[in-house]
């Protein structure tokens, strides 16, 4: 049985919404990946302090300090799970809570700024464009 015009439009709309959501989620994940890759690593504590929320920006924990001699690993699974559960139009807050993250980003008297967040934010248009191309390629391959 042939689809009606209304059914065709409905199917097209659902596919379009799914692609937009894929671009949104993929873009946020790529932003996180790039920012994490730019964080200078000594113990890994700053990288491991990444948090995500739908409610508010994760706060810097002034008490959070690395233990001397300990190496920290990070698990992006909770971040990816939160991103993947996002609904269209929902804000995702990503932040790092280690007490010295502001010094990594903006520098201080003994350290030049790294700008891992700011540099990655400047790449946002490129990140989104890359995700759009992935979505287009996905459609073309079907």
Tab-separated table of N, CA and C in Angstrom:
chain	number	residue	atom	x	y	z
A	1	UNK	N	0.832	-1.177	0.000
A	1	UNK	CA	0.000	0.000	0.000
A	1	UNK	C	0.885	1.253	0.000
A	2	UNK	N	0.592	2.176	-0.852
A	2	UNK	CA	1.375	3.397	-0.978
A	2	UNK	C	1.086	4.331	0.192
A	3	UNK	N	2.144	5.027	0.615
A	3	UNK	CA	1.991	5.999	1.681
A	3	UNK	C	1.277	7.237	1.160
A	4	UNK	N	0.451	7.812	1.998
A	4	UNK	CA	-0.181	9.076	1.637
A	4	UNK	C	0.862	10.181	1.718
A	5	UNK	N	0.535	11.325	1.146
A	5	UNK	CA	1.436	12.470	1.208
A	5	UNK	C	1.697	12.853	2.662
A	6	UNK	N	0.655	12.845	3.484
A	6	UNK	CA	0.797	13.182	4.912
A	6	UNK	C	1.729	12.188	5.607
A	7	UNK	N	1.627	10.899	5.268
A	7	UNK	CA	2.520	9.890	5.858
A	7	UNK	C	3.966	10.120	5.432
A	8	UNK	N	4.149	10.503	4.178
A	8	UNK	CA	5.491	10.780	3.681
A	8	UNK	C	6.105	11.978	4.403
A	9	UNK	N	5.314	13.033	4.573
A	9	UNK	CA	5.798	14.225	5.283
A	9	UNK	C	6.109	13.884	6.734
A	10	UNK	N	5.264	13.093	7.376
A	10	UNK	CA	5.481	12.683	8.762
A	10	UNK	C	6.780	11.889	8.890
A	11	UNK	N	7.008	10.958	7.971
A	11	UNK	CA	8.238	10.154	8.005
A	11	UNK	C	9.463	11.035	7.782
A	12	UNK	N	9.373	11.962	6.837
A	12	UNK	CA	10.480	12.876	6.555
A	12	UNK	C	10.787	13.731	7.783
A	13	UNK	N	9.735	14.230	8.451
A	13	UNK	CA	9.910	15.064	9.641
A	13	UNK	C	10.604	14.283	10.752
A	14	UNK	N	10.192	13.042	10.978
A	14	UNK	CA	10.810	12.214	12.030
A	14	UNK	C	12.283	11.957	11.723
A	15	UNK	N	12.606	11.678	10.464
A	15	UNK	CA	14.007	11.460	10.088
A	15	UNK	C	14.822	12.737	10.286
A	16	UNK	N	14.246	13.876	9.925
A	16	UNK	CA	14.935	15.153	10.076
A	16	UNK	C	15.205	15.449	11.545
A	17	UNK	N	14.211	15.240	12.395
A	17	UNK	CA	14.382	15.463	13.831
A	17	UNK	C	15.455	14.540	14.401
A	18	UNK	N	15.458	13.287	13.956
A	18	UNK	CA	16.470	12.339	14.436
A	18	UNK	C	17.867	12.776	14.010
A	19	UNK	N	18.019	13.272	12.795
A	19	UNK	CA	19.322	13.740	12.316
A	19	UNK	C	19.772	14.978	13.080
A	20	UNK	N	18.839	15.903	13.341
A	20	UNK	CA	19.195	17.105	14.108
A	20	UNK	C	19.668	16.725	15.504
A	21	UNK	N	18.987	15.782	16.124
A	21	UNK	CA	19.380	15.340	17.457
A	21	UNK	C	20.740	14.652	17.417
A	22	UNK	N	20.996	13.876	16.366
A	22	UNK	CA	22.303	13.219	16.214
A	22	UNK	C	23.412	14.257	16.057
A	23	UNK	N	23.158	15.317	15.302
A	23	UNK	CA	24.155	16.386	15.135
A	23	UNK	C	24.408	17.072	16.470
A	24	UNK	N	23.350	17.364	17.196
A	24	UNK	CA	23.456	18.014	18.508
A	24	UNK	C	24.283	17.169	19.475
A	25	UNK	N	23.894	15.911	19.633
A	25	UNK	CA	24.595	15.039	20.587
A	25	UNK	C	26.030	14.766	20.138
A	26	UNK	N	26.219	14.517	18.854
A	26	UNK	CA	27.564	14.267	18.342
A	26	UNK	C	28.465	15.476	18.510
A	27	UNK	N	27.909	16.664	18.332
A	27	UNK	CA	28.689	17.894	18.488
A	27	UNK	C	29.146	18.078	19.929
A	28	UNK	N	28.253	17.833	20.876
A	28	UNK	CA	28.634	17.974	22.289
A	28	UNK	C	29.703	16.939	22.645
A	29	UNK	N	29.544	15.714	22.164
A	29	UNK	CA	30.551	14.683	22.456
A	29	UNK	C	31.905	15.056	21.855
A	30	UNK	N	31.905	15.597	20.652
A	30	UNK	CA	33.170	16.002	20.017
A	30	UNK	C	33.792	17.174	20.763
A	31	UNK	N	32.976	18.116	21.230
A	31	UNK	CA	33.484	19.223	22.043
A	31	UNK	C	34.199	18.681	23.278
A	32	UNK	N	33.551	17.753	23.975
A	32	UNK	CA	34.135	17.168	25.191
A	32	UNK	C	35.452	16.472	24.862
A	33	UNK	N	35.463	15.687	23.782
A	33	UNK	CA	36.678	14.962	23.401
A	33	UNK	C	37.834	15.927	23.135
A	34	UNK	N	37.565	16.978	22.363
A	34	UNK	CA	38.623	17.932	22.035
A	34	UNK	C	39.118	18.673	23.275
A	35	UNK	N	38.198	19.101	24.119
A	35	UNK	CA	38.604	19.824	25.334
A	35	UNK	C	39.434	18.906	26.234
A	36	UNK	N	38.985	17.671	26.422
A	36	UNK	CA	39.727	16.727	27.260
A	36	UNK	C	41.142	16.497	26.710
A	37	UNK	N	41.254	16.407	25.394
A	37	UNK	CA	42.561	16.185	24.774
A	37	UNK	C	43.511	17.365	24.970
A	38	UNK	N	42.962	18.553	25.207
A	38	UNK	CA	43.799	19.749	25.348
A	38	UNK	C	44.246	20.024	26.778
A	39	UNK	N	43.652	19.350	27.735
A	39	UNK	CA	44.014	19.612	29.129
A	39	UNK	C	45.426	19.094	29.379
A	40	UNK	N	46.306	19.940	29.909
A	40	UNK	CA	47.647	19.449	30.243
A	40	UNK	C	47.534	18.352	31.309
A	41	UNK	N	48.315	17.308	31.143
A	41	UNK	CA	48.212	16.172	32.060
A	41	UNK	C	49.497	16.016	32.860
A	42	UNK	N	49.333	16.061	34.155
A	42	UNK	CA	50.402	15.721	35.078
A	42	UNK	C	49.965	14.431	35.773
A	43	UNK	N	48.919	14.553	36.579
A	43	UNK	CA	48.366	13.371	37.262
A	43	UNK	C	47.078	12.893	36.609
A	44	UNK	N	46.461	13.727	35.775
A	44	UNK	CA	45.174	13.401	35.170
A	44	UNK	C	43.990	13.861	36.003
A	45	UNK	N	44.264	14.530	37.127
A	45	UNK	CA	43.208	14.943	38.045
A	45	UNK	C	42.222	15.923	37.393
A	46	UNK	N	42.735	16.891	36.646
A	46	UNK	CA	41.844	17.866	36.005
A	46	UNK	C	40.924	17.172	35.007
A	47	UNK	N	41.477	16.304	34.176
A	47	UNK	CA	40.647	15.553	33.224
A	47	UNK	C	39.579	14.729	33.936
A	48	UNK	N	39.972	14.100	35.031
A	48	UNK	CA	39.045	13.234	35.768
A	48	UNK	C	37.947	14.024	36.478
A	49	UNK	N	38.109	15.339	36.570
A	49	UNK	CA	37.120	16.144	37.283
A	49	UNK	C	35.955	16.584	36.390
A	50	UNK	N	35.904	16.133	35.143
A	50	UNK	CA	34.828	16.525	34.239
A	50	UNK	C	33.483	16.021	34.768
A	51	UNK	N	32.478	16.891	34.680
A	51	UNK	CA	31.118	16.562	35.106
A	51	UNK	C	30.147	17.118	34.075
A	52	UNK	N	28.955	16.542	34.023
A	52	UNK	CA	27.903	17.023	33.122
A	52	UNK	C	26.581	17.028	33.864
A	53	UNK	N	25.713	17.938	33.462
A	53	UNK	CA	24.419	18.078	34.122
A	53	UNK	C	23.423	18.728	33.176
A	54	UNK	N	22.149	18.441	33.382
A	54	UNK	CA	21.085	19.167	32.692
A	54	UNK	C	20.620	20.356	33.526
A	55	UNK	N	20.958	20.362	34.807
A	55	UNK	CA	20.406	21.353	35.739
A	55	UNK	C	21.213	22.633	35.860
A	56	UNK	N	22.526	22.512	35.981
A	56	UNK	CA	23.355	23.699	36.178
A	56	UNK	C	24.809	23.354	35.876
A	57	UNK	N	25.602	24.410	35.721
A	57	UNK	CA	27.026	24.220	35.458
A	57	UNK	C	27.687	23.588	36.677
A	58	UNK	N	28.443	22.508	36.487
A	58	UNK	CA	29.184	21.928	37.618
A	58	UNK	C	30.112	22.975	38.229
A	59	UNK	N	30.161	23.011	39.538
A	59	UNK	CA	30.929	24.032	40.256
A	59	UNK	C	32.350	23.553	40.548
A	60	UNK	N	33.265	24.511	40.531
A	60	UNK	CA	34.636	24.235	40.955
A	60	UNK	C	34.587	23.831	42.427
A	61	UNK	N	35.295	22.774	42.773
A	61	UNK	CA	35.373	22.325	44.165
A	61	UNK	C	36.698	22.828	44.736
A	62	UNK	N	36.629	23.856	45.561
A	62	UNK	CA	37.854	24.464	46.093
A	62	UNK	C	38.662	23.499	46.953
A	63	UNK	N	38.033	22.426	47.409
A	63	UNK	CA	38.730	21.431	48.228
A	63	UNK	C	39.329	20.304	47.379
A	64	UNK	N	38.975	20.237	46.103
A	64	UNK	CA	39.416	19.135	45.245
A	64	UNK	C	40.875	19.319	44.848
A	65	UNK	N	41.698	18.432	45.341
A	65	UNK	CA	43.125	18.476	45.030
A	65	UNK	C	43.626	17.064	44.713
A	66	UNK	N	44.566	17.011	43.816
A	66	UNK	CA	45.171	15.729	43.479
A	66	UNK	C	46.045	15.258	44.638
A	67	UNK	N	46.076	13.959	44.826
A	67	UNK	CA	46.967	13.366	45.817
A	67	UNK	C	48.332	13.208	45.159
A	68	UNK	N	49.348	13.709	45.800
A	68	UNK	CA	50.693	13.669	45.257
A	68	UNK	C	51.104	12.232	44.944
A	69	UNK	N	51.617	12.025	43.736
A	69	UNK	CA	52.094	10.713	43.330
A	69	UNK	C	51.022	9.796	42.768
A	70	UNK	N	49.758	10.194	42.858
A	70	UNK	CA	48.669	9.364	42.342
A	70	UNK	C	48.314	9.804	40.929
A	71	UNK	N	48.060	8.835	40.057
A	71	UNK	CA	47.591	9.130	38.709
A	71	UNK	C	46.100	8.868	38.640
A	72	UNK	N	45.390	9.734	37.921
A	72	UNK	CA	43.937	9.657	37.824
A	72	UNK	C	43.535	9.334	36.396
A	73	UNK	N	42.574	8.465	36.261
A	73	UNK	CA	42.008	8.177	34.942
A	73	UNK	C	40.598	8.749	34.918
A	74	UNK	N	40.079	8.907	33.739
A	74	UNK	CA	38.715	9.415	33.644
A	74	UNK	C	37.880	8.461	32.818
A	75	UNK	N	36.614	8.435	33.153
A	75	UNK	CA	35.650	7.600	32.456
A	75	UNK	C	34.599	8.531	31.879
A	76	UNK	N	34.559	8.635	30.574
A	76	UNK	CA	33.584	9.515	29.943
A	76	UNK	C	32.203	8.881	29.823
A	77	UNK	N	32.050	7.631	30.240
A	77	UNK	CA	30.752	6.961	30.110
A	77	UNK	C	29.606	7.750	30.729
A	78	UNK	N	29.740	8.268	31.967
A	78	UNK	CA	28.615	9.034	32.520
A	78	UNK	C	28.296	10.294	31.710
A	79	UNK	N	29.331	10.911	31.143
A	79	UNK	CA	29.126	12.116	30.330
A	79	UNK	C	28.394	11.743	29.043
A	80	UNK	N	28.845	10.676	28.385
A	80	UNK	CA	28.235	10.231	27.140
A	80	UNK	C	26.791	9.782	27.384
A	81	UNK	N	26.546	9.082	28.471
A	81	UNK	CA	25.176	8.656	28.797
A	81	UNK	C	24.260	9.858	28.980
A	82	UNK	N	24.739	10.878	29.680
A	82	UNK	CA	23.924	12.075	29.867
A	82	UNK	C	23.660	12.751	28.524
A	83	UNK	N	24.689	12.907	27.711
A	83	UNK	CA	24.521	13.533	26.397
A	83	UNK	C	23.514	12.745	25.570
A	84	UNK	N	23.643	11.438	25.565
A	84	UNK	CA	22.753	10.607	24.753
A	84	UNK	C	21.318	10.592	25.256
A	85	UNK	N	21.093	10.983	26.511
A	85	UNK	CA	19.719	11.029	27.029
A	85	UNK	C	19.090	12.413	26.839
A	86	UNK	N	19.830	13.340	26.241
A	86	UNK	CA	19.311	14.696	26.034
A	86	UNK	C	18.149	14.687	25.054
A	87	UNK	N	17.230	15.594	25.313
A	87	UNK	CA	16.090	15.788	24.430
A	87	UNK	C	16.324	17.045	23.597
A	88	UNK	N	15.639	17.175	22.463
A	88	UNK	CA	15.832	18.364	21.629
A	88	UNK	C	15.639	19.653	22.428
A	89	UNK	N	16.577	20.567	22.275
A	89	UNK	CA	16.491	21.856	22.944
A	89	UNK	C	16.975	21.873	24.383
A	90	UNK	N	17.336	20.734	24.927
A	90	UNK	CA	17.776	20.662	26.326
A	90	UNK	C	19.224	21.130	26.436
A	91	UNK	N	19.490	21.950	27.451
A	91	UNK	CA	20.846	22.444	27.685
A	91	UNK	C	21.662	21.391	28.415
A	92	UNK	N	22.872	21.185	27.945
A	92	UNK	CA	23.814	20.284	28.602
A	92	UNK	C	24.955	21.140	29.138
A	93	UNK	N	25.171	21.068	30.439
A	93	UNK	CA	26.270	21.808	31.068
A	93	UNK	C	27.438	20.851	31.258
A	94	UNK	N	28.607	21.255	30.770
A	94	UNK	CA	29.833	20.470	30.923
A	94	UNK	C	30.823	21.346	31.674
A	95	UNK	N	31.442	20.807	32.720
A	95	UNK	CA	32.421	21.582	33.467
A	95	UNK	C	33.440	20.689	34.142
A	96	UNK	N	34.529	21.295	34.539
A	96	UNK	CA	35.596	20.605	35.240
A	96	UNK	C	35.646	21.172	36.650
A	97	UNK	N	35.753	20.318	37.647
A	97	UNK	CA	35.591	20.750	39.035
A	97	UNK	C	36.891	20.837	39.829
A	98	UNK	N	38.009	20.414	39.266
A	98	UNK	CA	39.285	20.507	39.981
A	98	UNK	C	39.552	21.959	40.347
A	99	UNK	N	40.075	22.184	41.531
A	99	UNK	CA	40.241	23.554	42.038
A	99	UNK	C	41.169	24.418	41.187
A	100	UNK	N	42.039	23.826	40.397
A	100	UNK	CA	42.995	24.619	39.626
A	100	UNK	C	42.629	24.744	38.145
A	101	UNK	N	41.458	24.283	37.757
A	101	UNK	CA	41.047	24.382	36.349
A	101	UNK	C	41.033	25.834	35.849
A	102	UNK	N	40.564	26.811	36.655
A	102	UNK	CA	40.628	28.196	36.153
A	102	UNK	C	42.055	28.637	35.814
A	103	UNK	N	43.040	28.161	36.566
A	103	UNK	CA	44.433	28.514	36.283
A	103	UNK	C	44.922	27.851	34.994
A	104	UNK	N	44.432	26.629	34.728
A	104	UNK	CA	44.793	25.984	33.468
A	104	UNK	C	44.200	26.760	32.294
A	105	UNK	N	42.956	27.182	32.456
A	105	UNK	CA	42.273	27.893	31.375
A	105	UNK	C	42.855	29.286	31.147
A	106	UNK	N	42.974	30.080	32.206
A	106	UNK	CA	43.344	31.494	32.066
A	106	UNK	C	44.765	31.823	32.487
A	107	UNK	N	45.472	30.859	33.063
A	107	UNK	CA	46.831	31.100	33.506
A	107	UNK	C	46.885	31.855	34.822
A	108	UNK	N	48.077	32.061	35.307
A	108	UNK	CA	48.337	32.867	36.505
A	108	UNK	C	49.793	33.304	36.445
A	109	UNK	N	50.279	33.887	37.492
A	109	UNK	CA	51.610	34.507	37.440
A	109	UNK	C	52.720	33.535	37.059
A	110	UNK	N	52.577	32.248	37.385
A	110	UNK	CA	53.630	31.273	37.084
A	110	UNK	C	53.301	30.351	35.911
A	111	UNK	N	52.148	30.556	35.308
A	111	UNK	CA	51.739	29.624	34.256
A	111	UNK	C	50.990	30.350	33.150
A	112	UNK	N	51.372	30.072	31.919
A	112	UNK	CA	50.666	30.643	30.770
A	112	UNK	C	49.292	29.993	30.646
A	113	UNK	N	48.330	30.698	30.092
A	113	UNK	CA	47.007	30.095	29.911
A	113	UNK	C	47.050	28.972	28.884
A	114	UNK	N	46.239	27.932	29.126
A	114	UNK	CA	46.105	26.833	28.180
A	114	UNK	C	44.890	27.057	27.293
A	115	UNK	N	43.823	27.572	27.864
A	115	UNK	CA	42.627	27.885	27.088
A	115	UNK	C	41.906	26.691	26.502
A	116	UNK	N	41.975	25.541	27.154
A	116	UNK	CA	41.398	24.327	26.570
A	116	UNK	C	39.904	24.453	26.298
A	117	UNK	N	39.191	25.185	27.134
A	117	UNK	CA	37.751	25.357	26.930
A	117	UNK	C	37.514	26.429	25.856
A	118	UNK	N	38.157	27.563	26.002
A	118	UNK	CA	37.959	28.665	25.063
A	118	UNK	C	38.344	28.313	23.640
A	119	UNK	N	39.467	27.635	23.477
A	119	UNK	CA	39.911	27.234	22.134
A	119	UNK	C	38.898	26.274	21.519
A	120	UNK	N	38.436	25.322	22.314
A	120	UNK	CA	37.458	24.357	21.812
A	120	UNK	C	36.139	25.054	21.486
A	121	UNK	N	35.735	26.011	22.308
A	121	UNK	CA	34.500	26.758	22.037
A	121	UNK	C	34.590	27.504	20.701
A	122	UNK	N	35.772	28.024	20.393
A	122	UNK	CA	35.948	28.701	19.112
A	122	UNK	C	35.797	27.743	17.930
A	123	UNK	N	36.003	26.468	18.176
A	123	UNK	CA	35.872	25.461	17.118
A	123	UNK	C	34.440	24.947	16.967
A	124	UNK	N	33.510	25.466	17.785
A	124	UNK	CA	32.137	24.961	17.753
A	124	UNK	C	31.541	24.942	16.340
A	125	UNK	N	31.648	26.016	15.548
A	125	UNK	CA	31.081	25.947	14.190
A	125	UNK	C	31.681	24.806	13.353
A	126	UNK	N	32.973	24.600	13.481
A	126	UNK	CA	33.654	23.502	12.764
A	126	UNK	C	33.165	22.141	13.260
A	127	UNK	N	32.989	22.021	14.567
A	127	UNK	CA	32.508	20.765	15.154
A	127	UNK	C	31.120	20.437	14.619
A	128	UNK	N	30.225	21.422	14.640
A	128	UNK	CA	28.856	21.205	14.163
A	128	UNK	C	28.867	20.868	12.673
A	129	UNK	N	29.664	21.594	11.896
A	129	UNK	CA	29.750	21.318	10.457
A	129	UNK	C	30.215	19.881	10.196
A	130	UNK	N	31.164	19.418	10.990
A	130	UNK	CA	31.636	18.038	10.849
A	130	UNK	C	30.549	17.023	11.154
A	131	UNK	N	29.745	17.310	12.166
A	131	UNK	CA	28.644	16.400	12.515
A	131	UNK	C	27.549	16.423	11.448
A	132	UNK	N	27.332	17.581	10.851
A	132	UNK	CA	26.355	17.669	9.748
A	132	UNK	C	26.826	16.806	8.579
A	133	UNK	N	28.121	16.887	8.276
A	133	UNK	CA	28.661	16.068	7.176
A	133	UNK	C	28.514	14.578	7.483
A	134	UNK	N	28.722	14.193	8.743
A	134	UNK	CA	28.523	12.788	9.127
A	134	UNK	C	27.077	12.372	8.920
A	135	UNK	N	26.148	13.248	9.301
A	135	UNK	CA	24.718	12.944	9.132
A	135	UNK	C	24.363	12.809	7.664
A	136	UNK	N	24.920	13.701	6.836
A	136	UNK	CA	24.664	13.629	5.387
A	136	UNK	C	25.228	12.334	4.807
A	137	UNK	N	26.427	11.974	5.233
A	137	UNK	CA	27.047	10.736	4.738
A	137	UNK	C	26.238	9.521	5.158
A	138	UNK	N	25.686	9.567	6.349
A	138	UNK	CA	24.860	8.467	6.841
A	138	UNK	C	23.609	8.300	5.979
A	139	UNK	N	23.013	9.408	5.604
A	139	UNK	CA	21.811	9.387	4.747
A	139	UNK	C	22.177	8.876	3.363
A	140	UNK	N	23.290	9.343	2.832
A	140	UNK	CA	23.718	8.956	1.487
A	140	UNK	C	24.031	7.476	1.378
A	141	UNK	N	24.479	6.886	2.489
A	141	UNK	CA	24.863	5.467	2.448
A	141	UNK	C	23.672	4.525	2.588
A	142	UNK	N	22.513	5.083	2.861
A	142	UNK	CA	21.316	4.220	3.037
A	142	UNK	C	20.549	4.068	1.765
